[in-house]
Amino acid sequence: MLDAALSGLLQVLSPNSMMLMMIGIFIGFVVGILPGIGGPVALALMLPFTFGMQPIEVFSFLLGMRVVTSTTGDITAVLFGIPGEATSAATVLDGHPMARKGQAGRALGAVLMSSLVGAVIGAAVLAVSIPIIRPIVLAFGPPEFFMLTVVGLIFIASLSRGQMLKGMIMGCFGLLVALVGIDPQAGIPRYVFGQLELWDGIGIVPIVIGLFGGPEILQLMLSKESIAGNAASRKIVGVWEGVRDTFRHWKTVAVAGIIGSGIGVVPGVGGSVAQFIAYGHAKQTSKHPEEFGKGSIEGLLAAGGNNNAKDGGSLIPMIAIGLPGGVGTAILLNAFLISGLNPGPEMLTTHLDVTFAMVWIMIIANILVVLISLPLLKPLARLTFTEGPILVPGLMILLVLGAYAENNSLVDVWVMLVASAVGVACLRWNWPRAPLLLGVVLGDLCERYLFLSNALYGWGWIQRPLVILLFAAVVAIVFKIVWDMRKQARRRHAVDLKEVGS
């Protein structure tokens, strides 16, 4: 294995592979910053250019592009509250509030460095898991996947502390939105209101962009101020402070990276689920959960540390058994076939050097994008001090293009506008937005895996060992949330008694 790891590294460092990686990084940087285009779309567009390349050159180009889109998608999320990628939604929750406080430099430094650390964790998990992951992945079926989505839904409660009822209502609303489209069991359209474009359901990208980006742009337009508003200082500081924050809160970043890698291994669950589970866990274990959603550095680091770690995890089932974990890895699977490689035992024996090359590509590409981005952070952060009326037209164009680009459909633009109105209402009456998004993401998965579980096993699937284990985890999480709520209620009651006594 050491020989294969060294051979993979030397092949990645060859001039052709490095040149192709730099081209992929440049394309990924641009795609990540522009909302709505998305890493999978860029991979699909670039796939035809890989014919005739050697396998490691193919992955230097495509995988380098993929991991960079996850990192740079956080930049627009922090600066403007518009996620560059759907998987940057959790970054908006604390990154953009920091930018509004004049701390855009610190937020960008923190999210870039935590993404790099998360990528290293994901690559390490990939390298260590190669020999042992195959039986674990094969042990998971629809019942286990269903229970994993239930675990994700439980984190709606964690994301809604202090607003539990509102959070649950928003989560249920998200589940209803996920029902729009063709019923997968009966083949009957649901809640499509005669619109053929809604038969495929409502895309997550226009919802994310509208829910988080729309209200921020409206606020910026009405206030006629800069994003940073009346921040105490207009000097761009804090980039290196954000880098140091990553290592001050290394436990938060490490746990988020491990969660991202673990959830990434499970095919079909997706990065949006992983980031909210990591974010919810960070909030649940933080000493200052009240700061989350208002500019918490811990919340930002949890989102950043998770972002690239999930990419390493998602490669594991594809390499081990040829099972793609999502759209991006499905496109990479085509790259395997184009290169003449067969996922499975061959990747763990004959082509082990190619497998380790993918580990090195993830690490090197993320190091390069951080080195390239750091000098650009101060100029980018200055945008937060530019007057709102100057920025708003360009941001509105980004908003519309981001919603339109995923399916080239005007219906998605209308969905984005409706989501923007919902986002504005949430801010106006203090309702949480993250539970709605989590409900949309998990609703379709829940329905699909529950149907498959009943179709394959009847109700006997609830007796499967892994299902019982995951159910026990759900009970433990619920118990901890309730216990923490009681402790907070007692603490507030004690404070009220002191105030009455004084």
PDB file of N, CA, C and O in Angstrom, residues 410-444:
ATOM      1  N   LEU A 410     -38.088  28.576 -16.585  1.00  0.00           N
ATOM      2  CA  LEU A 410     -38.583  29.798 -15.953  1.00  0.00           C
ATOM      3  C   LEU A 410     -39.396  29.481 -14.706  1.00  0.00           C
ATOM      4  O   LEU A 410     -39.534  30.323 -13.815  1.00  0.00           O
ATOM      5  N   VAL A 411     -39.944  28.246 -14.630  1.00  0.00           N
ATOM      6  CA  VAL A 411     -40.686  27.853 -13.432  1.00  0.00           C
ATOM      7  C   VAL A 411     -39.769  27.899 -12.208  1.00  0.00           C
ATOM      8  O   VAL A 411     -40.184  28.299 -11.117  1.00  0.00           O
ATOM      9  N   ASP A 412     -38.502  27.529 -12.395  1.00  0.00           N
ATOM     10  CA  ASP A 412     -37.554  27.579 -11.281  1.00  0.00           C
ATOM     11  C   ASP A 412     -37.316  29.016 -10.813  1.00  0.00           C
ATOM     12  O   ASP A 412     -37.051  29.252  -9.637  1.00  0.00           O
ATOM     13  N   VAL A 413     -37.403  29.967 -11.751  1.00  0.00           N
ATOM     14  CA  VAL A 413     -37.264  31.372 -11.366  1.00  0.00           C
ATOM     15  C   VAL A 413     -38.446  31.784 -10.486  1.00  0.00           C
ATOM     16  O   VAL A 413     -38.279  32.477  -9.478  1.00  0.00           O
ATOM     17  N   TRP A 414     -39.661  31.341 -10.862  1.00  0.00           N
ATOM     18  CA  TRP A 414     -40.834  31.630 -10.036  1.00  0.00           C
ATOM     19  C   TRP A 414     -40.732  30.947  -8.671  1.00  0.00           C
ATOM     20  O   TRP A 414     -41.115  31.523  -7.646  1.00  0.00           O
ATOM     21  N   VAL A 415     -40.212  29.725  -8.651  1.00  0.00           N
ATOM     22  CA  VAL A 415     -39.994  29.029  -7.370  1.00  0.00           C
ATOM     23  C   VAL A 415     -39.033  29.834  -6.502  1.00  0.00           C
ATOM     24  O   VAL A 415     -39.245  30.001  -5.298  1.00  0.00           O
ATOM     25  N   MET A 416     -37.974  30.350  -7.122  1.00  0.00           N
ATOM     26  CA  MET A 416     -37.008  31.161  -6.381  1.00  0.00           C
ATOM     27  C   MET A 416     -37.671  32.412  -5.807  1.00  0.00           C
ATOM     28  O   MET A 416     -37.415  32.797  -4.663  1.00  0.00           O
ATOM     29  N   LEU A 417     -38.544  33.058  -6.589  1.00  0.00           N
ATOM     30  CA  LEU A 417     -39.218  34.269  -6.116  1.00  0.00           C
ATOM     31  C   LEU A 417     -40.167  33.946  -4.954  1.00  0.00           C
ATOM     32  O   LEU A 417     -40.240  34.705  -3.976  1.00  0.00           O
ATOM     33  N   VAL A 418     -40.887  32.820  -5.059  1.00  0.00           N
ATOM     34  CA  VAL A 418     -41.765  32.413  -3.956  1.00  0.00           C
ATOM     35  C   VAL A 418     -40.941  32.097  -2.719  1.00  0.00           C
ATOM     36  O   VAL A 418     -41.286  32.494  -1.591  1.00  0.00           O
ATOM     37  N   ALA A 419     -39.821  31.381  -2.909  1.00  0.00           N
ATOM     38  CA  ALA A 419     -38.940  31.066  -1.777  1.00  0.00           C
ATOM     39  C   ALA A 419     -38.375  32.345  -1.157  1.00  0.00           C
ATOM     40  O   ALA A 419     -38.216  32.436   0.067  1.00  0.00           O
ATOM     41  N   SER A 420     -38.094  33.351  -1.990  1.00  0.00           N
ATOM     42  CA  SER A 420     -37.617  34.640  -1.473  1.00  0.00           C
ATOM     43  C   SER A 420     -38.679  35.297  -0.597  1.00  0.00           C
ATOM     44  O   SER A 420     -38.369  35.846   0.467  1.00  0.00           O
ATOM     45  N   ALA A 421     -39.951  35.232  -1.059  1.00  0.00           N
ATOM     46  CA  ALA A 421     -41.038  35.806  -0.265  1.00  0.00           C
ATOM     47  C   ALA A 421     -41.176  35.074   1.070  1.00  0.00           C
ATOM     48  O   ALA A 421     -41.379  35.704   2.116  1.00  0.00           O
ATOM     49  N   VAL A 422     -41.041  33.744   1.051  1.00  0.00           N
ATOM     50  CA  VAL A 422     -41.099  32.971   2.290  1.00  0.00           C
ATOM     51  C   VAL A 422     -39.939  33.358   3.203  1.00  0.00           C
ATOM     52  O   VAL A 422     -40.107  33.517   4.421  1.00  0.00           O
ATOM     53  N   GLY A 423     -38.745  33.528   2.607  1.00  0.00           N
ATOM     54  CA  GLY A 423     -37.577  33.932   3.390  1.00  0.00           C
ATOM     55  C   GLY A 423     -37.757  35.294   4.036  1.00  0.00           C
ATOM     56  O   GLY A 423     -37.389  35.493   5.201  1.00  0.00           O
ATOM     57  N   VAL A 424     -38.334  36.234   3.295  1.00  0.00           N
ATOM     58  CA  VAL A 424     -38.600  37.574   3.845  1.00  0.00           C
ATOM     59  C   VAL A 424     -39.587  37.480   5.007  1.00  0.00           C
ATOM     60  O   VAL A 424     -39.403  38.113   6.053  1.00  0.00           O
ATOM     61  N   ALA A 425     -40.657  36.678   4.826  1.00  0.00           N
ATOM     62  CA  ALA A 425     -41.644  36.506   5.898  1.00  0.00           C
ATOM     63  C   ALA A 425     -41.000  35.878   7.138  1.00  0.00           C
ATOM     64  O   ALA A 425     -41.299  36.260   8.273  1.00  0.00           O
ATOM     65  N   CYS A 426     -40.087  34.912   6.917  1.00  0.00           N
ATOM     66  CA  CYS A 426     -39.398  34.265   8.045  1.00  0.00           C
ATOM     67  C   CYS A 426     -38.571  35.272   8.830  1.00  0.00           C
ATOM     68  O   CYS A 426     -38.568  35.263  10.075  1.00  0.00           O
ATOM     69  N   LEU A 427     -37.870  36.160   8.114  1.00  0.00           N
ATOM     70  CA  LEU A 427     -37.074  37.175   8.806  1.00  0.00           C
ATOM     71  C   LEU A 427     -37.968  38.179   9.517  1.00  0.00           C
ATOM     72  O   LEU A 427     -37.663  38.610  10.636  1.00  0.00           O
ATOM     73  N   ARG A 428     -39.077  38.540   8.881  1.00  0.00           N
ATOM     74  CA  ARG A 428     -39.955  39.568   9.450  1.00  0.00           C
ATOM     75  C   ARG A 428     -40.590  39.104  10.753  1.00  0.00           C
ATOM     76  O   ARG A 428     -40.699  39.858  11.716  1.00  0.00           O
ATOM     77  N   TRP A 429     -41.018  37.822  10.793  1.00  0.00           N
ATOM     78  CA  TRP A 429     -41.708  37.316  11.981  1.00  0.00           C
ATOM     79  C   TRP A 429     -40.868  36.313  12.782  1.00  0.00           C
ATOM     80  O   TRP A 429     -41.412  35.569  13.593  1.00  0.00           O
ATOM     81  N   ASN A 430     -39.569  36.279  12.500  1.00  0.00           N
ATOM     82  CA  ASN A 430     -38.619  35.494  13.286  1.00  0.00           C
ATOM     83  C   ASN A 430     -38.951  34.003  13.283  1.00  0.00           C
ATOM     84  O   ASN A 430     -39.087  33.367  14.330  1.00  0.00           O
ATOM     85  N   TRP A 431     -39.063  33.439  12.085  1.00  0.00           N
ATOM     86  CA  TRP A 431     -39.242  31.998  11.923  1.00  0.00           C
ATOM     87  C   TRP A 431     -37.958  31.420  11.345  1.00  0.00           C
ATOM     88  O   TRP A 431     -37.343  32.034  10.462  1.00  0.00           O
ATOM     89  N   PRO A 432     -37.522  30.239  11.799  1.00  0.00           N
ATOM     90  CA  PRO A 432     -36.271  29.659  11.287  1.00  0.00           C
ATOM     91  C   PRO A 432     -36.430  29.129   9.869  1.00  0.00           C
ATOM     92  O   PRO A 432     -37.455  28.533   9.522  1.00  0.00           O
ATOM     93  N   ARG A 433     -35.398  29.357   9.049  1.00  0.00           N
ATOM     94  CA  ARG A 433     -35.443  28.915   7.656  1.00  0.00           C
ATOM     95  C   ARG A 433     -34.797  27.551   7.433  1.00  0.00           C
ATOM     96  O   ARG A 433     -35.212  26.794   6.558  1.00  0.00           O
ATOM     97  N   ALA A 434     -33.775  27.233   8.212  1.00  0.00           N
ATOM     98  CA  ALA A 434     -33.035  25.985   8.001  1.00  0.00           C
ATOM     99  C   ALA A 434     -33.920  24.739   8.105  1.00  0.00           C
ATOM    100  O   ALA A 434     -33.767  23.807   7.297  1.00  0.00           O
ATOM    101  N   PRO A 435     -34.864  24.644   9.057  1.00  0.00           N
ATOM    102  CA  PRO A 435     -35.715  23.447   9.111  1.00  0.00           C
ATOM    103  C   PRO A 435     -36.529  23.211   7.840  1.00  0.00           C
ATOM    104  O   PRO A 435     -36.739  22.068   7.435  1.00  0.00           O
ATOM    105  N   LEU A 436     -36.988  24.296   7.208  1.00  0.00           N
ATOM    106  CA  LEU A 436     -37.739  24.147   5.956  1.00  0.00           C
ATOM    107  C   LEU A 436     -36.861  23.491   4.901  1.00  0.00           C
ATOM    108  O   LEU A 436     -37.280  22.550   4.208  1.00  0.00           O
ATOM    109  N   LEU A 437     -35.630  23.972   4.781  1.00  0.00           N
ATOM    110  CA  LEU A 437     -34.717  23.419   3.778  1.00  0.00           C
ATOM    111  C   LEU A 437     -34.404  21.962   4.072  1.00  0.00           C
ATOM    112  O   LEU A 437     -34.385  21.118   3.164  1.00  0.00           O
ATOM    113  N   LEU A 438     -34.187  21.634   5.334  1.00  0.00           N
ATOM    114  CA  LEU A 438     -33.884  20.251   5.703  1.00  0.00           C
ATOM    115  C   LEU A 438     -35.076  19.348   5.409  1.00  0.00           C
ATOM    116  O   LEU A 438     -34.911  18.210   4.959  1.00  0.00           O
ATOM    117  N   GLY A 439     -36.293  19.840   5.640  1.00  0.00           N
ATOM    118  CA  GLY A 439     -37.487  19.062   5.320  1.00  0.00           C
ATOM    119  C   GLY A 439     -37.602  18.780   3.833  1.00  0.00           C
ATOM    120  O   GLY A 439     -37.968  17.671   3.423  1.00  0.00           O
ATOM    121  N   VAL A 440     -37.283  19.769   2.997  1.00  0.00           N
ATOM    122  CA  VAL A 440     -37.328  19.582   1.536  1.00  0.00           C
ATOM    123  C   VAL A 440     -36.305  18.537   1.101  1.00  0.00           C
ATOM    124  O   VAL A 440     -36.595  17.642   0.296  1.00  0.00           O
ATOM    125  N   VAL A 441     -35.092  18.654   1.652  1.00  0.00           N
ATOM    126  CA  VAL A 441     -34.014  17.742   1.255  1.00  0.00           C
ATOM    127  C   VAL A 441     -34.345  16.304   1.645  1.00  0.00           C
ATOM    128  O   VAL A 441     -34.154  15.357   0.864  1.00  0.00           O
ATOM    129  N   LEU A 442     -34.872  16.118   2.857  1.00  0.00           N
ATOM    130  CA  LEU A 442     -35.071  14.768   3.386  1.00  0.00           C
ATOM    131  C   LEU A 442     -36.426  14.162   3.042  1.00  0.00           C
ATOM    132  O   LEU A 442     -36.594  12.941   3.121  1.00  0.00           O
ATOM    133  N   GLY A 443     -37.395  15.003   2.671  1.00  0.00           N
ATOM    134  CA  GLY A 443     -38.740  14.490   2.426  1.00  0.00           C
ATOM    135  C   GLY A 443     -38.797  13.440   1.346  1.00  0.00           C
ATOM    136  O   GLY A 443     -39.373  12.354   1.518  1.00  0.00           O
ATOM    137  N   ASP A 444     -38.188  13.731   0.193  1.00  0.00           N
ATOM    138  CA  ASP A 444     -38.200  12.787  -0.926  1.00  0.00           C
ATOM    139  C   ASP A 444     -37.470  11.503  -0.560  1.00  0.00           C
ATOM    140  O   ASP A 444     -37.912  10.400  -0.893  1.00  0.00           O
TER     141      ASP A 444
END
